Amino acid sequence: MQSIYEYLTFTTKIEHDLEHDSKKSQLFSIPKIYIANGDLKKRWYVRFSFRNPETGKMTRMANIYGKVNNYKTKEARLAILTSYRKNLLKLLKLGFNPFEENSDLYHKLVNEEAQTKPKVESKDDSEKEDLNSVINQAVKNAIKDALADNVIVPKVNTEENNEKVFKDENTSSKKLNNEEHVKTKQYVQVRADDNGTVENTSEIVKNTAKSQHEDYVHESHVNERNEFLEIISIAKAFDLALELKSKEVSERTIRDYKSKSNRFVVWMQETYPEKKSIKDVTRKDLMAYLNDIALKTSARNRNNYRTELGSLFQVLKNNEVIEENYIPSIPVMKSKPERHKTYTLKVQESIFEYLIKEDPNLLLFIKFVAYNFIRPIEVCRLRIKDINLDTKTVQFKAKNSPLKTKIIPSILFDELPDLSKLDKESFLFTPNKIGAFWDANETNRRDHFSKRFRRVVKDHFKLNEDYGIYSFRHTFISKLYRKLREDSAPFEAKSNLMLITGHSSMSALEKYLREIDAELPEDYSNLFK
């Protein structure tokens, strides 16, 4: 029996010759193994390209998966894919052409195997069989399997007890007129005994029609899924991502995702109409689109598109619809931060006095922002049931928490009307009164009060775009912090303030206070003297 070294050098020489000849012919590329950087959660496969006789260009063929992804170790997968690659190289060398009918090649290989088919030997004779002949027989079986469907998918099973089963499916290739022949299955079982010798026995296994049908249905489903992933359009890919993402984020976030993804689809159709599949989208395309957004609107809006499109592309990558999400590699553009200025004490008091007569409901809305430090969109979410009249608390969905509870200070609680008789499911704030139903989403509800504030307050006091309802939150947090600092050290004051404002961490609060210039130093003129 030949040594393992002789066998390895023999097979290496064959593969080298095949690669050399294939380069010379230039009809096909050398098959490559894709291992997804060793990630067993992703699909591994063999890929290759073949020259299209119509265009004369190299065209990538369908990926060859086989059953390799059923294996859960890197060693097993790499061993199977190496076998697939070697078999594919040999087929291509023998003249296999995925653009043509290969029945002649198939019959040639069948006849060669029939002529060289070994006679049934006794156990003693089989123990002397050379290891290479057994492996070569398995390779022939794999080649016949591949020719059957013009796809290289050897049927190999590996068991823990060193028992290997090579499954030989004798099928004729699919002809151009869709004529198909009946499949037959032959199994060649190779078993290694305790002495390291090999026993080769052949038997015909009768398979029921049911098992054959199940195998066919399974392979059909796999092929259909692979074809779907190859040709899935950009719009359908985003629909899939949105459907999956809807289980994780709020309805408002999904609307933002959908709006931005729809604009990207339209832009791709107008700019690159030849690109139909989601896999055709490149990093260069994404860069061009984001730059277009920045030129037409602002850097901040461009960054928002980058974040939300990146989230959708990541969902597609996680579900193996695309191989790479390019957006994280695209840098964030520097932008001018949007800031709501704080009101002076004189302007704030003037606005409150003016609204007592002009719009008391809008004033109460603003006081929830000013005294309870609740963001405007969070105020729009409040329903009557969220107000606990016994404990004087309010519960709501906040920016940093799915359910936040805050006390309602007496300065605000005393101004609430009688809520006990109102429908618990009704909204606290609506366009015309306190406690009513309002058929509008939270974004439109917030926009209503923003426009109402512009019309009633900003136009009257001639305030520019730097001021809004959110400015009252900054104004009263600054006022409260400075009051706490009068009798407390900075850290103690911030600790007490954090309980009131609802910031999730001290660092978040400190950053917020710096942004609104809540803490200012005392007069330092004496230091220059």
Coordinates of C-alpha atoms in Angstrom, one line a residue:
M1 CA 0.0 0.0 0.0
Q2 CA 1.3 3.5 -0.8
S3 CA 2.3 5.8 1.9
I4 CA 0.2 8.9 2.9
Y5 CA 3.0 11.1 1.6
E6 CA 2.9 9.4 -1.9
Y7 CA -0.9 9.9 -2.0
L8 CA -0.7 13.6 -1.0
T9 CA 2.0 14.4 -3.5
F10 CA 0.1 12.5 -6.2
T11 CA -3.1 14.5 -5.7
T12 CA -1.2 17.8 -5.4
K13 CA 0.4 17.2 -8.7
I14 CA -3.0 16.5 -10.3
E15 CA -4.4 19.7 -9.0
H16 CA -1.4 21.7 -10.1
D17 CA -1.7 20.3 -13.6
L18 CA -5.4 21.2 -13.7
E19 CA -4.8 24.7 -12.6
H20 CA -2.1 25.2 -15.2
D21 CA -4.2 23.8 -18.0
S22 CA -7.3 25.8 -17.0
K23 CA -5.3 29.0 -17.1
K24 CA -4.1 28.1 -20.6
S25 CA -7.6 27.4 -21.9
Q26 CA -9.0 30.5 -20.2
L27 CA -12.5 29.0 -20.4
F28 CA -13.0 28.9 -16.7
S29 CA -11.5 30.3 -13.5
I30 CA -9.8 28.3 -10.8
P31 CA -12.6 27.3 -8.3
K32 CA -12.2 29.1 -5.0
I33 CA -13.4 28.1 -1.5
Y34 CA -15.3 30.7 0.5
I35 CA -15.2 30.1 4.3
A36 CA -16.8 33.4 5.5
N37 CA -13.7 34.2 7.6
G38 CA -14.2 31.0 9.6
D39 CA -17.8 31.9 10.7
L40 CA -19.8 28.7 11.0
K41 CA -23.0 30.7 11.2
K42 CA -22.6 31.7 7.6
R43 CA -22.8 29.5 4.5
W44 CA -19.5 28.2 3.0
Y45 CA -19.3 27.3 -0.6
V46 CA -17.2 26.8 -3.7
R47 CA -17.4 29.4 -6.5
F48 CA -16.1 29.6 -10.0
S49 CA -16.7 31.5 -13.3
F50 CA -17.1 30.2 -16.9
R51 CA -16.7 32.1 -20.1
N52 CA -20.2 32.9 -21.6
P53 CA -20.2 31.7 -25.3
E54 CA -22.6 34.5 -26.2
T55 CA -20.9 37.5 -24.6
G56 CA -17.3 36.1 -24.5
K57 CA -17.1 37.4 -20.9
M58 CA -16.4 35.4 -17.7
T59 CA -19.7 34.8 -15.9
R60 CA -19.9 33.7 -12.4
M61 CA -21.8 30.4 -11.9
A62 CA -24.1 29.5 -9.0
N63 CA -22.4 28.9 -5.7
I64 CA -21.8 25.2 -4.9
Y65 CA -23.1 24.5 -1.4
G66 CA -23.9 20.7 -1.4
K67 CA -24.4 19.6 2.2
V68 CA -21.2 21.2 3.6
N69 CA -23.2 23.6 5.8
N70 CA -24.7 20.7 7.6
Y71 CA -21.3 20.1 9.3
K72 CA -20.6 22.1 12.5
T73 CA -16.8 22.1 12.5
K74 CA -14.3 24.1 10.4
E75 CA -12.3 21.0 9.7
A76 CA -15.2 19.0 8.4
R77 CA -16.4 21.8 6.2
L78 CA -13.0 22.5 4.8
A79 CA -12.4 18.8 4.0
I80 CA -15.7 18.6 2.1
L81 CA -15.2 21.8 0.2
T82 CA -11.7 20.8 -0.8
S83 CA -13.2 17.6 -2.2
Y84 CA -15.9 19.6 -4.1
R85 CA -13.2 21.9 -5.5
K86 CA -11.0 19.0 -6.7
N87 CA -14.0 17.3 -8.3
L88 CA -15.0 20.5 -10.0
L89 CA -11.5 21.1 -11.4
K90 CA -11.5 17.6 -12.8
L91 CA -14.9 18.0 -14.4
L92 CA -13.8 21.3 -16.0
K93 CA -10.6 19.7 -17.3
L94 CA -12.7 16.9 -18.8
G95 CA -14.8 19.4 -20.8
F96 CA -17.8 20.1 -18.5
N97 CA -19.5 23.2 -19.8
P98 CA -22.5 24.7 -17.8
F99 CA -23.7 26.5 -20.9
E100 CA -24.1 23.3 -22.9
E101 CA -25.6 19.8 -22.7
N102 CA -23.1 17.4 -21.2
S103 CA -24.8 14.1 -22.0
D104 CA -21.8 12.9 -24.1
L105 CA -19.4 13.5 -21.3
Y106 CA -21.8 11.8 -18.9
H107 CA -22.1 8.6 -21.0
K108 CA -18.3 8.6 -21.5
L109 CA -17.7 8.6 -17.8
V110 CA -20.4 5.9 -17.3
N111 CA -18.8 3.7 -19.9
E112 CA -15.4 4.1 -18.4
E113 CA -16.6 3.1 -15.0
A114 CA -18.5 0.1 -16.4
Q115 CA -15.2 -1.1 -18.1
T116 CA -13.2 -0.6 -15.0
K117 CA -15.8 -1.8 -12.4
P118 CA -14.0 -4.1 -10.0
K119 CA -15.2 -7.7 -9.5
V120 CA -16.7 -8.7 -6.2
E121 CA -13.8 -9.9 -4.0
S122 CA -13.6 -11.8 -0.8
K123 CA -12.9 -10.2 2.4
D124 CA -9.3 -11.2 2.3
D125 CA -8.8 -9.7 -1.2
S126 CA -10.6 -6.5 -0.3
E127 CA -8.2 -6.0 2.6
K128 CA -5.4 -5.6 0.1
E129 CA -7.2 -3.0 -2.0
D130 CA -5.2 0.1 -2.5
L131 CA -6.4 3.2 -0.7
N132 CA -6.1 5.4 -3.9
S133 CA -8.4 3.1 -5.9
V134 CA -11.1 3.5 -3.3
I135 CA -10.8 7.3 -3.2
N136 CA -10.6 7.5 -7.0
Q137 CA -13.8 5.4 -7.2
A138 CA -15.5 7.9 -4.8
V139 CA -14.3 10.8 -7.1
K140 CA -15.8 9.1 -10.1
N141 CA -19.1 8.7 -8.3
A142 CA -19.0 12.4 -7.3
I143 CA -18.3 13.4 -11.0
K144 CA -21.3 11.4 -12.1
D145 CA -23.5 13.1 -9.5
A146 CA -22.3 16.5 -10.8
L147 CA -23.1 15.7 -14.4
A148 CA -26.6 14.6 -13.6
D149 CA -27.7 18.2 -12.9
N150 CA -24.9 20.3 -14.2
V151 CA -24.1 21.2 -10.6
I152 CA -21.2 19.8 -8.6
V153 CA -22.8 18.4 -5.5
P154 CA -21.1 15.2 -4.3
K155 CA -23.1 13.2 -1.7
V156 CA -20.7 12.6 1.2
N157 CA -21.5 11.7 4.8
T158 CA -19.0 11.5 7.6
E159 CA -19.7 9.5 10.8
E160 CA -17.8 9.7 14.1
N161 CA -17.0 5.9 13.9
N162 CA -14.9 6.5 10.8
E163 CA -17.6 5.0 8.6
K164 CA -17.9 6.8 5.2
V165 CA -20.7 6.5 2.8
F166 CA -20.3 7.7 -0.7
K167 CA -23.7 8.1 -2.4
D168 CA -23.7 7.5 -6.1
E169 CA -26.7 8.9 -7.9
N170 CA -26.9 7.7 -11.6
T171 CA -29.0 10.4 -13.3
S172 CA -28.9 11.7 -16.8
S173 CA -28.4 15.4 -17.4
K174 CA -31.3 17.7 -18.0
K175 CA -31.6 18.2 -21.8
L176 CA -32.5 21.5 -23.4
N177 CA -36.0 20.3 -24.2
N178 CA -36.5 19.6 -20.4
E179 CA -36.5 15.8 -21.0
E180 CA -35.6 14.0 -17.7
H181 CA -34.6 10.5 -17.0
V182 CA -35.4 8.3 -14.0
K183 CA -32.9 8.5 -11.2
T184 CA -31.3 5.4 -9.7
K185 CA -29.1 5.3 -6.7
Q186 CA -26.1 3.2 -5.9
Y187 CA -24.2 3.3 -2.7
V188 CA -20.6 2.4 -2.3
Q189 CA -19.7 1.8 1.3
V190 CA -16.1 2.1 2.5
R191 CA -15.2 1.1 6.0
A192 CA -11.9 1.1 7.8
D193 CA -11.2 -1.8 10.1
D194 CA -9.1 -1.9 13.2
N195 CA -5.9 -2.8 11.2
G196 CA -6.3 0.3 9.0
T197 CA -7.2 -1.8 5.9
V198 CA -10.2 -1.0 3.7
E199 CA -13.1 -3.2 2.9
N200 CA -15.1 -2.4 -0.2
T201 CA -18.6 -3.8 -0.6
S202 CA -21.3 -2.7 -3.1
E203 CA -25.0 -3.0 -2.8
I204 CA -28.1 -1.6 -4.5
V205 CA -30.4 0.1 -2.0
K206 CA -34.1 0.2 -2.8
N207 CA -35.5 3.6 -2.0
T208 CA -39.2 4.1 -1.6
A209 CA -41.0 6.7 -3.8
K210 CA -41.8 8.7 -0.7
S211 CA -38.1 9.1 0.3
Q212 CA -37.2 10.0 -3.3
H213 CA -40.0 12.6 -3.4
E214 CA -38.8 14.1 -0.1
D215 CA -35.2 14.4 -1.3
Y216 CA -36.4 16.1 -4.5
V217 CA -38.6 18.6 -2.6
H218 CA -35.8 19.4 -0.2
E219 CA -33.3 20.1 -3.0
S220 CA -35.9 22.1 -4.9
H221 CA -36.5 24.3 -1.9
V222 CA -32.8 24.9 -1.4
N223 CA -32.3 25.8 -5.1
E224 CA -35.3 28.1 -5.1
R225 CA -34.0 29.9 -2.1
N226 CA -30.6 30.3 -3.6
E227 CA -32.0 31.6 -6.8
F228 CA -34.2 34.0 -4.9
L229 CA -31.3 35.4 -3.0
E230 CA -29.4 35.9 -6.2
I231 CA -32.1 38.0 -8.0
I232 CA -33.9 39.7 -5.1
S233 CA -34.6 43.3 -6.0
I234 CA -33.6 46.3 -4.0
A235 CA -37.2 47.1 -3.1
K236 CA -38.0 43.5 -2.0
A237 CA -34.8 43.3 0.0
F238 CA -35.8 46.4 2.0
D239 CA -39.3 45.1 2.5
L240 CA -37.8 42.0 4.0
A241 CA -35.5 44.1 6.3
L242 CA -38.4 46.3 7.4
E243 CA -40.6 43.3 8.2
L244 CA -37.8 41.8 10.4
K245 CA -36.9 45.2 11.9
S246 CA -40.5 45.9 12.9
K247 CA -40.2 43.3 15.6
E248 CA -37.4 45.3 17.3
V249 CA -38.3 49.0 17.0
S250 CA -41.3 51.3 17.3
E251 CA -43.8 52.0 14.6
R252 CA -42.5 55.6 14.3
T253 CA -38.9 54.3 13.7
I254 CA -40.2 51.9 11.0
R255 CA -41.9 54.8 9.2
D256 CA -38.6 56.6 9.2
Y257 CA -36.8 53.6 7.9
K258 CA -39.4 53.0 5.2
S259 CA -39.4 56.6 4.1
K260 CA -35.6 56.7 3.7
S261 CA -35.4 53.3 2.0
N262 CA -38.1 54.2 -0.5
R263 CA -36.1 57.4 -1.5
F264 CA -33.0 55.3 -1.9
V265 CA -34.8 52.8 -4.2
V266 CA -36.2 55.7 -6.4
W267 CA -32.7 57.2 -6.5
M268 CA -31.1 53.9 -7.6
Q269 CA -33.8 53.4 -10.3
E270 CA -33.1 56.9 -11.7
T271 CA -29.3 56.8 -11.4
Y272 CA -28.5 53.2 -12.0
P273 CA -31.5 51.7 -13.9
E274 CA -29.4 48.7 -14.9
K275 CA -28.9 47.6 -11.3
K276 CA -31.9 45.5 -10.3
S277 CA -30.6 43.2 -7.6
I278 CA -29.7 44.3 -4.0
K279 CA -26.4 42.5 -4.5
D280 CA -25.6 45.0 -7.3
V281 CA -25.4 47.9 -4.8
T282 CA -21.8 48.9 -4.1
R283 CA -20.1 51.1 -1.6
K284 CA -19.5 53.6 -4.3
D285 CA -23.3 53.8 -5.0
L286 CA -24.0 54.4 -1.3
M287 CA -21.3 57.1 -1.1
A288 CA -22.8 58.8 -4.1
Y289 CA -26.3 58.7 -2.6
L290 CA -25.3 60.1 0.8
N291 CA -23.2 62.8 -0.9
D292 CA -26.3 63.8 -2.9
I293 CA -28.3 64.0 0.3
A294 CA -25.7 66.2 1.9
L295 CA -25.6 68.6 -1.0
K296 CA -29.4 68.9 -1.3
T297 CA -30.1 69.2 2.5
S298 CA -27.6 69.1 5.3
A299 CA -24.7 67.0 6.8
R300 CA -26.9 66.1 9.7
N301 CA -29.7 64.8 7.5
R302 CA -27.1 62.9 5.5
N303 CA -25.8 61.3 8.7
N304 CA -29.4 60.3 9.6
Y305 CA -29.8 58.5 6.3
R306 CA -26.5 56.8 6.8
T307 CA -27.6 55.5 10.2
E308 CA -31.0 54.2 9.2
L309 CA -29.9 52.7 5.8
G310 CA -27.0 51.1 7.6
S311 CA -29.4 49.4 10.1
L312 CA -31.4 47.9 7.2
F313 CA -28.4 46.7 5.3
Q314 CA -27.1 45.1 8.5
V315 CA -30.4 43.1 8.8
L316 CA -29.9 41.9 5.2
K317 CA -26.3 40.9 6.0
N318 CA -27.3 39.0 9.1
N319 CA -29.9 37.1 7.1
E320 CA -27.3 36.3 4.3
V321 CA -29.2 38.3 1.7
I322 CA -26.0 40.3 1.0
E323 CA -22.4 39.5 1.8
E324 CA -21.3 42.8 3.1
N325 CA -22.7 46.0 4.8
Y326 CA -20.6 48.8 3.4
I327 CA -22.2 51.7 5.4
P328 CA -20.2 51.3 8.6
S329 CA -17.1 51.9 6.6
I330 CA -18.5 55.2 5.3
P331 CA -17.4 58.0 7.7
V332 CA -19.8 60.3 9.5
M333 CA -19.8 63.8 8.2
K334 CA -19.2 66.7 10.6
S335 CA -22.3 68.8 11.1
K336 CA -23.4 71.8 13.0
P337 CA -25.4 70.6 16.1
E338 CA -29.0 71.8 16.4
R339 CA -29.4 73.7 19.6
H340 CA -32.5 75.1 21.3
K341 CA -31.5 78.3 23.1
T342 CA -32.6 78.9 26.7
Y343 CA -35.1 81.8 27.4
T344 CA -34.2 84.7 29.6
L345 CA -36.2 85.0 32.7
K346 CA -38.0 88.1 31.4
V347 CA -39.0 86.4 28.1
Q348 CA -40.1 83.2 29.8
E349 CA -42.4 85.0 32.2
S350 CA -43.8 87.2 29.4
I351 CA -44.7 84.1 27.4
F352 CA -46.5 82.4 30.4
E353 CA -48.5 85.5 31.1
Y354 CA -49.5 85.9 27.5
L355 CA -50.6 82.3 27.1
I356 CA -52.8 82.4 30.2
K357 CA -55.2 84.5 28.1
E358 CA -54.4 83.4 24.6
D359 CA -54.0 79.5 24.8
P360 CA -54.3 77.9 28.3
N361 CA -54.1 74.4 26.9
L362 CA -50.8 75.2 25.1
L363 CA -49.5 76.7 28.3
L364 CA -50.3 73.5 30.2
F365 CA -48.5 71.5 27.5
I366 CA -45.4 73.7 27.9
K367 CA -45.5 73.3 31.7
F368 CA -45.2 69.5 31.4
V369 CA -42.0 70.2 29.4
A370 CA -40.8 72.9 31.8
Y371 CA -41.7 71.5 35.2
N372 CA -41.6 67.8 34.6
F373 CA -38.7 67.9 32.0
I374 CA -40.6 65.7 29.6
R375 CA -39.8 66.0 25.9
P376 CA -42.6 67.4 23.7
I377 CA -43.1 64.1 21.8
E378 CA -43.3 62.3 25.2
V379 CA -46.0 64.7 26.3
C380 CA -47.9 63.9 23.1
R381 CA -47.9 60.2 24.1
L382 CA -49.6 60.8 27.5
R383 CA -53.0 59.3 28.0
I384 CA -55.3 59.9 31.0
K385 CA -54.5 56.5 32.4
D386 CA -50.8 57.5 32.6
I387 CA -51.6 60.0 35.3
N388 CA -51.9 58.5 38.8
L389 CA -53.9 60.9 40.8
D390 CA -53.2 59.1 44.1
T391 CA -49.4 59.0 43.9
K392 CA -49.1 62.1 41.8
T393 CA -46.9 60.4 39.3
V394 CA -46.9 60.0 35.5
Q395 CA -45.7 57.0 33.4
F396 CA -44.6 57.3 29.8
K397 CA -42.4 55.9 27.1
A398 CA -39.2 58.0 27.2
K399 CA -36.2 58.3 24.8
N400 CA -34.0 56.2 27.0
S401 CA -36.6 53.9 28.6
P402 CA -39.6 51.9 27.4
L403 CA -41.5 52.9 30.6
K404 CA -40.4 55.8 32.8
T405 CA -42.1 57.0 36.0
K406 CA -41.8 60.6 37.3
I407 CA -43.4 62.5 40.1
I408 CA -45.6 65.4 39.1
P409 CA -44.5 68.4 41.2
S410 CA -47.2 70.3 43.0
I411 CA -46.6 73.4 40.9
L412 CA -47.8 71.4 37.9
F413 CA -50.2 69.0 39.6
D414 CA -52.3 71.8 41.1
E415 CA -53.0 73.1 37.6
L416 CA -54.4 69.9 36.2
P417 CA -58.2 69.8 35.6
D418 CA -60.4 67.0 37.1
L419 CA -59.3 63.9 35.2
S420 CA -61.2 61.3 37.2
K421 CA -64.3 61.4 34.9
L422 CA -62.4 61.3 31.6
D423 CA -61.9 58.2 29.5
K424 CA -58.7 56.4 30.6
E425 CA -57.7 55.6 27.0
S426 CA -58.1 59.2 25.7
F427 CA -55.1 61.4 25.1
L428 CA -54.2 64.1 27.7
F429 CA -53.6 66.7 25.1
T430 CA -55.6 67.2 21.9
P431 CA -56.1 70.2 19.6
N432 CA -59.3 71.4 21.3
K433 CA -59.4 70.1 24.8
I434 CA -57.9 68.0 27.6
G435 CA -58.8 64.3 27.5
A436 CA -60.1 63.3 24.1
F437 CA -59.4 60.9 21.3
W438 CA -57.2 62.0 18.4
D439 CA -56.8 59.9 15.3
A440 CA -53.2 60.9 14.4
N441 CA -49.7 59.4 15.0
E442 CA -47.4 60.8 17.6
T443 CA -45.2 62.6 15.0
N444 CA -48.2 64.5 13.6
R445 CA -49.4 65.3 17.1
R446 CA -46.1 66.8 18.0
D447 CA -46.0 68.8 14.7
H448 CA -49.4 70.2 15.6
F449 CA -48.2 71.7 18.9
S450 CA -44.9 72.9 17.3
K451 CA -46.9 74.8 14.5
R452 CA -49.3 76.0 17.1
F453 CA -46.5 77.4 19.3
R454 CA -45.0 79.1 16.2
R455 CA -48.3 80.7 15.3
V456 CA -49.3 81.8 18.8
V457 CA -46.0 82.6 20.5
K458 CA -43.0 82.9 18.1
D459 CA -44.8 85.2 15.7
H460 CA -46.0 87.4 18.5
F461 CA -42.7 87.7 20.3
K462 CA -40.7 87.7 17.1
L463 CA -38.5 84.7 18.1
N464 CA -36.2 83.1 15.6
E465 CA -35.7 79.4 14.7
D466 CA -33.4 78.9 17.7
Y467 CA -36.3 78.9 20.1
G468 CA -39.1 76.4 20.5
I469 CA -41.1 74.3 23.0
Y470 CA -38.0 72.2 23.8
S471 CA -36.2 75.4 24.9
F472 CA -38.3 75.5 28.0
R473 CA -36.8 72.2 29.1
H474 CA -33.3 73.6 28.8
T475 CA -34.4 76.8 30.5
F476 CA -35.9 75.2 33.6
I477 CA -33.1 72.5 34.0
S478 CA -30.5 75.4 34.0
K479 CA -32.6 77.3 36.5
L480 CA -33.0 74.3 38.8
Y481 CA -29.3 73.3 38.6
R482 CA -28.1 76.8 39.6
K483 CA -30.6 76.8 42.5
L484 CA -29.2 73.4 43.7
R485 CA -25.6 74.7 43.4
E486 CA -26.3 77.5 45.9
D487 CA -26.3 75.1 48.8
S488 CA -24.6 72.0 47.4
A489 CA -21.3 70.9 45.9
P490 CA -21.3 70.2 42.1
F491 CA -21.5 66.5 42.4
E492 CA -24.3 66.5 45.0
A493 CA -26.2 69.0 42.9
K494 CA -25.9 66.9 39.8
S495 CA -26.9 63.7 41.7
N496 CA -30.1 65.4 42.9
L497 CA -30.7 66.9 39.5
M498 CA -30.3 63.5 37.8
L499 CA -33.2 62.0 39.8
I500 CA -35.4 64.9 38.6
T501 CA -34.5 65.1 35.0
G502 CA -34.3 61.3 34.4
H503 CA -30.9 61.2 32.7
S504 CA -29.6 57.6 32.6
S505 CA -26.1 58.4 33.8
M506 CA -24.0 61.1 35.4
S507 CA -21.9 61.4 32.3
A508 CA -25.0 61.9 30.2
L509 CA -26.2 64.7 32.5
E510 CA -22.9 66.4 32.6
K511 CA -22.7 66.4 28.8
Y512 CA -26.2 67.9 28.7
L513 CA -25.4 70.6 31.2
R514 CA -22.2 71.6 29.2
E515 CA -24.2 71.8 26.0
I516 CA -26.8 74.2 27.4
D517 CA -24.2 76.1 29.4
A518 CA -26.1 75.5 32.6
E519 CA -23.1 76.1 34.9
L520 CA -21.3 79.3 34.5
P521 CA -18.3 80.5 36.6
E522 CA -18.5 83.4 39.1
D523 CA -17.0 86.7 38.1
Y524 CA -13.2 86.2 37.9
S525 CA -12.2 89.8 37.4
N526 CA -10.1 89.8 40.6
L527 CA -7.8 87.2 39.1
F528 CA -6.5 89.8 36.6
K529 CA -5.6 92.3 39.3

